[in-house]
mmCIF file of C-alpha atoms and ligand atoms in Angstrom:
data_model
loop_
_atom_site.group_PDB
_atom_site.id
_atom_site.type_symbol
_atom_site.label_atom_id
_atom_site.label_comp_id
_atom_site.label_asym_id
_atom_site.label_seq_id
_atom_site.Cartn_x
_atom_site.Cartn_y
_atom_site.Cartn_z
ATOM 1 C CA UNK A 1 -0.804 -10.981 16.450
ATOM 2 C CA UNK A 2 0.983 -8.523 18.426
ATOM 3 C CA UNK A 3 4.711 -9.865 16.978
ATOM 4 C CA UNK A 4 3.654 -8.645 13.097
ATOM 5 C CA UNK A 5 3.573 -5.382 12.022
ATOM 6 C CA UNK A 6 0.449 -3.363 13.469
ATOM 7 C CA UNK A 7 -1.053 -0.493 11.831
ATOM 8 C CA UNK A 8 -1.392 1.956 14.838
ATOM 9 C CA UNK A 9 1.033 4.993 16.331
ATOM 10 C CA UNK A 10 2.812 7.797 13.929
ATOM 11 C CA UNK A 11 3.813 7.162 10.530
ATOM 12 C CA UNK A 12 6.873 5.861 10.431
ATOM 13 C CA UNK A 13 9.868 5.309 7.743
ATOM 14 C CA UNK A 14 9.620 2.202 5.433
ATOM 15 C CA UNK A 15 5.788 1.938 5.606
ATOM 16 C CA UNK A 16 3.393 2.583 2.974
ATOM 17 C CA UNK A 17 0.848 5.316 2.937
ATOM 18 C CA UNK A 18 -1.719 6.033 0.724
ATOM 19 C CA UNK A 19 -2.297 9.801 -0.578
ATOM 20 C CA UNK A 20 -5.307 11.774 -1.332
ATOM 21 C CA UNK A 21 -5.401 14.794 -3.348
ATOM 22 C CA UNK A 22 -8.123 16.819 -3.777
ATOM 23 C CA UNK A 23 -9.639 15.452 -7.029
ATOM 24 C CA UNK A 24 -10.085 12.290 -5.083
ATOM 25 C CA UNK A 25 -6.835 10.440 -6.776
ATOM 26 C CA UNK A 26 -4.820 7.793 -4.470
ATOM 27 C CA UNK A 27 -1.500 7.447 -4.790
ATOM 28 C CA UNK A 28 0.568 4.792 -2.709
ATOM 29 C CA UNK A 29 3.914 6.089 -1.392
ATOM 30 C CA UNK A 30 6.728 4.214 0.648
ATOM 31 C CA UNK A 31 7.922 6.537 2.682
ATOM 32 C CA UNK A 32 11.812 6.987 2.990
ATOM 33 C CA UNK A 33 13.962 10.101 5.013
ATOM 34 C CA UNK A 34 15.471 12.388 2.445
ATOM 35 C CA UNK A 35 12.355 10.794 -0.334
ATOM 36 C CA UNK A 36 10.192 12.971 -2.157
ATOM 37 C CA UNK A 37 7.047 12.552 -4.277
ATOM 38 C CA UNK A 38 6.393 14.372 -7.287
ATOM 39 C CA UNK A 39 2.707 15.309 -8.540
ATOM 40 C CA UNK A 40 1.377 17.590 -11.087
ATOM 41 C CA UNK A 41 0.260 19.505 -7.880
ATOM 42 C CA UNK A 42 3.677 19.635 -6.316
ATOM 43 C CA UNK A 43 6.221 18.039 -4.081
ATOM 44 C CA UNK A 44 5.831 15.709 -0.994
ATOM 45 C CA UNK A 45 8.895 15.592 1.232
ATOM 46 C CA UNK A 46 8.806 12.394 2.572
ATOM 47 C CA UNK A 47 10.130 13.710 6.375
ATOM 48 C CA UNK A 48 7.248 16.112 6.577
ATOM 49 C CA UNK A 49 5.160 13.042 6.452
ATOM 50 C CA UNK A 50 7.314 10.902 8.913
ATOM 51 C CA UNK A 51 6.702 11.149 12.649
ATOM 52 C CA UNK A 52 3.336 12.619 11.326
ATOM 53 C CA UNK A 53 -0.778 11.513 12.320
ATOM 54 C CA UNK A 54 -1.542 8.091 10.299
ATOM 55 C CA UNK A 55 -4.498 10.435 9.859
ATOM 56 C CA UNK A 56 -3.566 14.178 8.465
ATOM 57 C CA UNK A 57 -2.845 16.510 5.981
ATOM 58 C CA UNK A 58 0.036 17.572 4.568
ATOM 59 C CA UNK A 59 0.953 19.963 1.840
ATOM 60 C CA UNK A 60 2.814 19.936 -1.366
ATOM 61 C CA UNK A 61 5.539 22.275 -1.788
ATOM 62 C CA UNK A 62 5.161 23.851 -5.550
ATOM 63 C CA UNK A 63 7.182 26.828 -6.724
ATOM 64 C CA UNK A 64 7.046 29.769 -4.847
ATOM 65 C CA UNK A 65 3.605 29.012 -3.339
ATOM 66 C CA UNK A 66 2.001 26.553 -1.736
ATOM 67 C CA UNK A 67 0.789 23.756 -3.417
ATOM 68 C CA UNK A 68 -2.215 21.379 -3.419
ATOM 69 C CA UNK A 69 -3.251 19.873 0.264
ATOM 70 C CA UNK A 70 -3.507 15.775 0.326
ATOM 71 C CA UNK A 71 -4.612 13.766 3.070
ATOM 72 C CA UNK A 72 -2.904 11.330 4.581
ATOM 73 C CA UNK A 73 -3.696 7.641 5.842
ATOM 74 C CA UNK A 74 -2.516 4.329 6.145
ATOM 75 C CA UNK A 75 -3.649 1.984 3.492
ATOM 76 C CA UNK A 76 -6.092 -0.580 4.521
ATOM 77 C CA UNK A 77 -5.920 -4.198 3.237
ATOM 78 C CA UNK A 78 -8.431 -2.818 0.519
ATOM 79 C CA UNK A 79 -6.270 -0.105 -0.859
ATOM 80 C CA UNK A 80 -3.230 -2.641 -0.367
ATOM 81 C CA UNK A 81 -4.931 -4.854 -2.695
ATOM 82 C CA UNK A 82 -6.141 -2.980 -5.534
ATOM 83 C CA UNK A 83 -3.026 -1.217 -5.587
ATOM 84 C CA UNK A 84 -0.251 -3.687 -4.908
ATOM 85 C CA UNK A 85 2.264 -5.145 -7.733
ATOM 86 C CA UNK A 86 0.847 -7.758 -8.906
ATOM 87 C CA UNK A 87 1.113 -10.859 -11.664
ATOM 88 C CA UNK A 88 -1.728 -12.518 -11.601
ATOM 89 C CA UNK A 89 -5.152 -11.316 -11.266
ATOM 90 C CA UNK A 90 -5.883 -11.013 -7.676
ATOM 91 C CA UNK A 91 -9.584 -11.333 -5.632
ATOM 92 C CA UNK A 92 -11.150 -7.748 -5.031
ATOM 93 C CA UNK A 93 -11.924 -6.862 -1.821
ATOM 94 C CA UNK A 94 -15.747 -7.028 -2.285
ATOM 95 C CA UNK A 95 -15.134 -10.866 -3.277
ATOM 96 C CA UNK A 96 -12.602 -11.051 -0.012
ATOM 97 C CA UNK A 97 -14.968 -9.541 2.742
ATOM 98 C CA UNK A 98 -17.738 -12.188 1.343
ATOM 99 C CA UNK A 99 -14.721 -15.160 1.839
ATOM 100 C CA UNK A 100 -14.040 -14.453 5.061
ATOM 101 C CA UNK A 101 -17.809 -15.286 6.163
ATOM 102 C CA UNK A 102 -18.247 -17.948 3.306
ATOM 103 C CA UNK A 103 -15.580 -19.865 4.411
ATOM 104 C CA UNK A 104 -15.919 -19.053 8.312
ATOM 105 C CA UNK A 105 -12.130 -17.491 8.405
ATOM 106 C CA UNK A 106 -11.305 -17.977 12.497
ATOM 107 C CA UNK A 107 -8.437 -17.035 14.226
ATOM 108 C CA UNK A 108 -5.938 -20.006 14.443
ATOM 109 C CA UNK A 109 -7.427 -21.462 11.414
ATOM 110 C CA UNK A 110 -5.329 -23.741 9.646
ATOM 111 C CA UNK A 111 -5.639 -22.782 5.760
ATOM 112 C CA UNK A 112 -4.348 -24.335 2.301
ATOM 113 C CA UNK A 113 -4.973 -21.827 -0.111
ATOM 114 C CA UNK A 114 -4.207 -22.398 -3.769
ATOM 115 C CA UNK A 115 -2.611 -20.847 -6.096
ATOM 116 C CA UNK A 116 -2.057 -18.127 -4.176
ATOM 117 C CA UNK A 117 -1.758 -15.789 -7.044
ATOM 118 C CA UNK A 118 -0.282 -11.892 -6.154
ATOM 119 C CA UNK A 119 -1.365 -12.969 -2.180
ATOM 120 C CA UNK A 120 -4.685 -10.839 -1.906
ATOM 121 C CA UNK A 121 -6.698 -14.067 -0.261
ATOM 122 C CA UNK A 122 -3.811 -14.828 1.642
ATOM 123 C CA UNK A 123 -3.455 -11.407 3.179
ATOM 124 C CA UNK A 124 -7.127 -11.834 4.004
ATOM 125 C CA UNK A 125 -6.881 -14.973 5.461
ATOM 126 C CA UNK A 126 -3.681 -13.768 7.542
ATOM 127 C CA UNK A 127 -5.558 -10.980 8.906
ATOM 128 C CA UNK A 128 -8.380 -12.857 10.259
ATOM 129 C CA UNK A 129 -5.425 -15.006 12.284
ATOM 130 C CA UNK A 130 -5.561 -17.780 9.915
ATOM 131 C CA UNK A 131 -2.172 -19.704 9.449
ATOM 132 C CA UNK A 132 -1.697 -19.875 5.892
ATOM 133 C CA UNK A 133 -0.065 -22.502 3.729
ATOM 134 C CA UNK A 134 -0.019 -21.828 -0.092
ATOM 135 C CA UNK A 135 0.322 -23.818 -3.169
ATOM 136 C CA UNK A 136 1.515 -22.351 -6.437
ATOM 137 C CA UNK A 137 2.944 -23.418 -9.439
ATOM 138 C CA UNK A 138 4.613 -20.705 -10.274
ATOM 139 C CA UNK A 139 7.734 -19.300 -8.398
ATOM 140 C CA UNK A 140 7.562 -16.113 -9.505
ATOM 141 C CA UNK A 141 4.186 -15.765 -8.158
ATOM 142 C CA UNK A 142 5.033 -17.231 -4.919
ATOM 143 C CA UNK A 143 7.494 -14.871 -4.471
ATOM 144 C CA UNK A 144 5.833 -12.168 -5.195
ATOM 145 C CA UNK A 145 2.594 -13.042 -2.519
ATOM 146 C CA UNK A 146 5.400 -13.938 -0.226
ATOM 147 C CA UNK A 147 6.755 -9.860 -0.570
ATOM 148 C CA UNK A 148 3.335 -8.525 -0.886
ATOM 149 C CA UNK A 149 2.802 -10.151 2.749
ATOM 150 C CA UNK A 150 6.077 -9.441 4.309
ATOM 151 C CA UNK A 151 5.025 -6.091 3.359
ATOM 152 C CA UNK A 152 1.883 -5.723 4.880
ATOM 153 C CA UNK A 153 2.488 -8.254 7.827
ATOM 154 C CA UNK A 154 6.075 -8.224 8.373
ATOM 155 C CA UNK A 155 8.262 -11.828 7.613
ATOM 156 C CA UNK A 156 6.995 -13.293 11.164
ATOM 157 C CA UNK A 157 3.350 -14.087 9.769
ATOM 158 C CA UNK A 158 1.938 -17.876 9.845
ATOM 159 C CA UNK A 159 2.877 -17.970 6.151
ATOM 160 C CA UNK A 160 4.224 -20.645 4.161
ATOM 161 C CA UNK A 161 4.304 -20.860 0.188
ATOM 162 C CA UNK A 162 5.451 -24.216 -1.652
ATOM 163 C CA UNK A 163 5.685 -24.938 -5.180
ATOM 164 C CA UNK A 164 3.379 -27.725 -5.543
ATOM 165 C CA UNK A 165 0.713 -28.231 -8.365
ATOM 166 C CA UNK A 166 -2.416 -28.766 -6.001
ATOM 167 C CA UNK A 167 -3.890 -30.964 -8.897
ATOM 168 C CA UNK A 168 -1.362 -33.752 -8.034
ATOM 169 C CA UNK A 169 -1.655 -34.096 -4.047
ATOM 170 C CA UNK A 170 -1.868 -32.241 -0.561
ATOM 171 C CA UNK A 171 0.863 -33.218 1.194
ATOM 172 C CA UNK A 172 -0.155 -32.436 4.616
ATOM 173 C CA UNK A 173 -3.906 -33.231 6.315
ATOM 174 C CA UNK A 174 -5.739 -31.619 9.295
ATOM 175 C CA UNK A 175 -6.377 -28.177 7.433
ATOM 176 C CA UNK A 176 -9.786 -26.536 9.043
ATOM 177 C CA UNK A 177 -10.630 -24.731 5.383
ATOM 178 C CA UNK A 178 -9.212 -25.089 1.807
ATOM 179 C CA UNK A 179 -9.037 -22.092 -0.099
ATOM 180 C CA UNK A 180 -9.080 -22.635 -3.934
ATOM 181 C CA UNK A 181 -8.704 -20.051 -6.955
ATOM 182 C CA UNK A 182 -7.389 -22.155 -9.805
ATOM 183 C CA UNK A 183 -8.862 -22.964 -12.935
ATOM 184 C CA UNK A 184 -9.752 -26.466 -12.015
ATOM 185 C CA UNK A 185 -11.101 -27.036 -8.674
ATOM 186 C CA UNK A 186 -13.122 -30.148 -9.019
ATOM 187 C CA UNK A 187 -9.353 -31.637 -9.453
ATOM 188 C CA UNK A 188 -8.534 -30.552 -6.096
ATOM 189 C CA UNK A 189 -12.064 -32.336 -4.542
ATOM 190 C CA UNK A 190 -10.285 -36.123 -3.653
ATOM 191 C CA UNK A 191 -7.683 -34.280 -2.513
ATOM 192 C CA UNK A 192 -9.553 -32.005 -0.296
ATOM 193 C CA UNK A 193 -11.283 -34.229 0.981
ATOM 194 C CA UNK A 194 -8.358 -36.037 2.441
ATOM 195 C CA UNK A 195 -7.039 -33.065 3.597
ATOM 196 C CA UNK A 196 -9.942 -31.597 5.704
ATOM 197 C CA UNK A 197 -11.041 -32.311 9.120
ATOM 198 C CA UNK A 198 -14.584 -33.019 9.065
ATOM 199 C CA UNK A 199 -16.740 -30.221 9.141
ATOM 200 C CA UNK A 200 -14.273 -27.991 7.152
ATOM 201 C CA UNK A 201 -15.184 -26.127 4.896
ATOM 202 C CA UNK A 202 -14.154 -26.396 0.818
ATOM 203 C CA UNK A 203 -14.338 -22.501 -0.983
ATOM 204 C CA UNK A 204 -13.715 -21.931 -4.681
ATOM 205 C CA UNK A 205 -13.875 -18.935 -6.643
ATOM 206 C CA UNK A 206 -14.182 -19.337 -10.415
ATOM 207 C CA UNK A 207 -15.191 -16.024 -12.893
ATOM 208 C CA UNK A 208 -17.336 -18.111 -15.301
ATOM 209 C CA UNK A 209 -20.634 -20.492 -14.010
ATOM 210 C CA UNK A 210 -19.526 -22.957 -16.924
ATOM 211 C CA UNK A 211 -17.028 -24.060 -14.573
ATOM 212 C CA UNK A 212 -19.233 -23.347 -11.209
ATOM 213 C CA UNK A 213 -21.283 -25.964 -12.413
ATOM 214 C CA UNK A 214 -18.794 -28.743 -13.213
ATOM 215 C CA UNK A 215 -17.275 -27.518 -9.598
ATOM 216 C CA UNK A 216 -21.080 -28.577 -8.261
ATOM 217 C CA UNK A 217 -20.713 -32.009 -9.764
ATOM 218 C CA UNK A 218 -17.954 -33.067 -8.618
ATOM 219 C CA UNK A 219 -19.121 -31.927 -4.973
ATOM 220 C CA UNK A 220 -21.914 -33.998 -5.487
ATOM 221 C CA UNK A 221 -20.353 -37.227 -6.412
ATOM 222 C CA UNK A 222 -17.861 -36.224 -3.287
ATOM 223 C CA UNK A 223 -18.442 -36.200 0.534
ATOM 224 C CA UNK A 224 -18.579 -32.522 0.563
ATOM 225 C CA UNK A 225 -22.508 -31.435 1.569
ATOM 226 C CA UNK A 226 -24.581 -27.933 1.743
ATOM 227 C CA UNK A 227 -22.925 -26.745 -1.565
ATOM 228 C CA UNK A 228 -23.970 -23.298 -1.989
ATOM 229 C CA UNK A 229 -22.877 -20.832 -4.454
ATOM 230 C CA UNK A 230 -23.073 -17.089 -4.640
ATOM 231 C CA UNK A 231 -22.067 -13.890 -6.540
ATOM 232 C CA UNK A 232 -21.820 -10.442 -4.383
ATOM 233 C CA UNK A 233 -22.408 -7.387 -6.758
ATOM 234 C CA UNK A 234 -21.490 -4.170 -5.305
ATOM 235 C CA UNK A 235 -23.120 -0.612 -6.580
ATOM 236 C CA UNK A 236 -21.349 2.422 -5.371
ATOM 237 C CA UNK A 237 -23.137 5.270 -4.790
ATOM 238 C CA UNK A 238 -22.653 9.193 -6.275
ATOM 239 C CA UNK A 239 -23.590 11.599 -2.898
ATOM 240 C CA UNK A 240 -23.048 15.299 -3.726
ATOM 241 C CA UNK A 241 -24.869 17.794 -2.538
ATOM 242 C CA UNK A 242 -28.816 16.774 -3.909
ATOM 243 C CA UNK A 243 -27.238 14.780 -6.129
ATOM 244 C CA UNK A 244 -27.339 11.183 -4.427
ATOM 245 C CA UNK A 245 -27.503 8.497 -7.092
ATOM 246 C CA UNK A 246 -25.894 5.333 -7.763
ATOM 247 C CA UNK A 247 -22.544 5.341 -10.268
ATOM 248 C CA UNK A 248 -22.959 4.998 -13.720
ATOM 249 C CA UNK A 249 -20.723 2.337 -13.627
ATOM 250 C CA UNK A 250 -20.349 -0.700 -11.434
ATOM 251 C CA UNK A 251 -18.051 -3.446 -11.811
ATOM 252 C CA UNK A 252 -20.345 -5.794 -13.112
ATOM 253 C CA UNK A 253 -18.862 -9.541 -12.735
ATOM 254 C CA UNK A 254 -15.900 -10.914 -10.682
ATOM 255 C CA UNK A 255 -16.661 -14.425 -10.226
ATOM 256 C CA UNK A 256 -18.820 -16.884 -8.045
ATOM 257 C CA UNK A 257 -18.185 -17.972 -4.582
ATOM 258 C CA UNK A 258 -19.061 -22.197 -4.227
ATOM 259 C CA UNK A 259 -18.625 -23.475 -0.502
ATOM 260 C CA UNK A 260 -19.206 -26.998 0.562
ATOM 261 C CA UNK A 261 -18.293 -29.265 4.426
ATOM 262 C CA UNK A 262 -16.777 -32.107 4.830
ATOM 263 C CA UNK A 263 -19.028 -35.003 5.895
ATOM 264 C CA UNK A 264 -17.754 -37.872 7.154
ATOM 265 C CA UNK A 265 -19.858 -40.798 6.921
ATOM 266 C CA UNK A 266 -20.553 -42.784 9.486
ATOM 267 C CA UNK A 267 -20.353 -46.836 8.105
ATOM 268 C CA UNK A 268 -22.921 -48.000 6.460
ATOM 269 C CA UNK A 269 -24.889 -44.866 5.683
ATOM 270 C CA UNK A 270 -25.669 -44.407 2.001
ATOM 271 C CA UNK A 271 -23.092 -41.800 0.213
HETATM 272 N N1 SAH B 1 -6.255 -15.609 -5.177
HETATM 273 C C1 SAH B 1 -5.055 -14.978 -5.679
HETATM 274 C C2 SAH B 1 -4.948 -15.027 -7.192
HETATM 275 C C3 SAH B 1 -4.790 -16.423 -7.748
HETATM 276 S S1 SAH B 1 -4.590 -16.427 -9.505
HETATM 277 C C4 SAH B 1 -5.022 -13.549 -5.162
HETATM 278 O O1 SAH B 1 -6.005 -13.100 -4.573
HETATM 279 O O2 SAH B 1 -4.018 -12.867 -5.333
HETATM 280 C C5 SAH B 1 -4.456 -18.144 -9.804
HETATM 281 C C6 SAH B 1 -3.130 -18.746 -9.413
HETATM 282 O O3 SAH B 1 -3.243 -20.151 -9.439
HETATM 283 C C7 SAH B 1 -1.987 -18.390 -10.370
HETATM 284 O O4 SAH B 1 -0.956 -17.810 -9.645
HETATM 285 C C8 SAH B 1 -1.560 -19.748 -10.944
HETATM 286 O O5 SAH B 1 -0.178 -19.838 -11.186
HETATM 287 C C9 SAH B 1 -1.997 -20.690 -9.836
HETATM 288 N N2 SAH B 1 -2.258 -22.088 -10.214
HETATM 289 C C10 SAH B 1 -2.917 -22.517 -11.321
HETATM 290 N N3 SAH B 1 -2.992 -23.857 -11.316
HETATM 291 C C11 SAH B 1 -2.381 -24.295 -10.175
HETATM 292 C C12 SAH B 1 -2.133 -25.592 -9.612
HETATM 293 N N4 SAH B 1 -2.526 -26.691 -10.246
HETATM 294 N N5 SAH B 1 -1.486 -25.661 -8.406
HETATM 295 C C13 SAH B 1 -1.074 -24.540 -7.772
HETATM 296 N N6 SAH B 1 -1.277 -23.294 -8.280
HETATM 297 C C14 SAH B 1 -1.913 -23.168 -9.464
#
């Protein structure tokens, strides 16, 4: 861990940091010497922000006067993810902090994830000290997770893309966990289950139940056991003065969460 990129010390050129005026709105900023940031409530010189707390304040130059005062942080992998360039769509974070658990995400964990998308699961999965290799078909998305890592992790992380179509074949075996968001997951099941060591552990997400449930059947004509599947709904809560409510609005569907082991049978036993 200590050879990628840790988040700790002063803020330094080249990193991102994330904004926060007083209205609440974030804005994500690389931060360059000589760069500047323009808002409707004034100017951020970059170098007044380098060399400066990953936790502070700094002030936006506007006109004569002073302008507006923002806060300053480092992102976290939250804030990384729902503001990061991205293609496809990616996993939120309240789906990612459920994955982690769901699929048991240990450090040294040896991970297929596929298709890897924008890279949200995979930065995820990196950050719990998993070693990640990724299957997509498309090259444009692999190389855009492989930036949107880089960026967050530096280009020393456990992180391989290829571009493979994961319905054809895993090339490799011995993975600890297979990671799947792809339309079509029940393809990936023979595959998977060649892939795993026993005991590892099979994760899909899929946004409708249609195809949760044809997921389910193929894990049960499979040697994959204690399928369980689960949605997390989040409510954020309004707390302002005697005001404490929930929001009006809530994000009301991402997708389900199936997870299934590996059994291997001993001879003889019924399937
Ligand atoms: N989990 C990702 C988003 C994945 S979006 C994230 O958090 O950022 C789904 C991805 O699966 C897309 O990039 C798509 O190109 C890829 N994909 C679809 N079918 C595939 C297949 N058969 N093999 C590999 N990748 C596939």
């Amino acid at each position: 861990m200590s050879a990628w990129a840790t988040p700790r010390g002063v803020l330094q050129a080249g990193e991102r940091v994330l904004l926060i005026d007083p209205k609440e709105r974030r804005y994500l900023v690389r931060l360059q010497h000589g760069g500047r940031f323009q808002t409707h409530s004034g100017i951020i010189e970059h170098d007044e922000v380098i060399g400066g707390p990953a936790g502070g304040e700094i002030v936006a130059h506007r006109g004569e006067g002073e302008g507006r005062r923002f806060l300053v942080f480092r992102p976290t992998l939250s804030d990384l993810v729902v503001k990061m360039p991205r293609g496809a769509q990616v996993i939120y974070p309240k789906d990612l902090g459920a994955i982690l658990l769901t699929a048991d995400l240990f450090p040294g964990a040896r991970v297929l994830e596929a298709g890897v998308g924008s890279g949200a699961l995979s930065m995820a999965a990196l950050r719990a000290g998993c070693e990640v290799t990724g299957y997509e078909i498309r090259d444009d998305f692999a190389e855009r997770a492989r930036a949107n890592v880089a960026a967050l992790l530096g280009e020393t992380a456990p992180y391989r893309v290829e571009s493979r179509d994961i319905y054809e074949h895993i090339a490799e075996e011995g993975f600890d966990r297979v990671l799947l968001d792809l339309p079509e997951p029940w393809r990936v099941v023979p595959h998977a289950e060649a892939a795993l060591v026993p005991g590892g552990i099979l994760l899909a997400y899929l946004p409708t139940i249609n195809q949760t449930a044809e997921l389910r059947a193929a894990l049960d004509r499979s040697c994959f056991a204690a399928a369980e599947t689960i949605e997390v709904l989040q409510r954020s809560w309004h707390v302002e003065g005697r005001s404490v409510r929930p929001d009006h609005r809530m994000v009301a569907h991402t997708g389900f969460l199936t997870s299934a082991r590996l059994v291997r049978r001993s001879a003889g036993s019924p399937q």
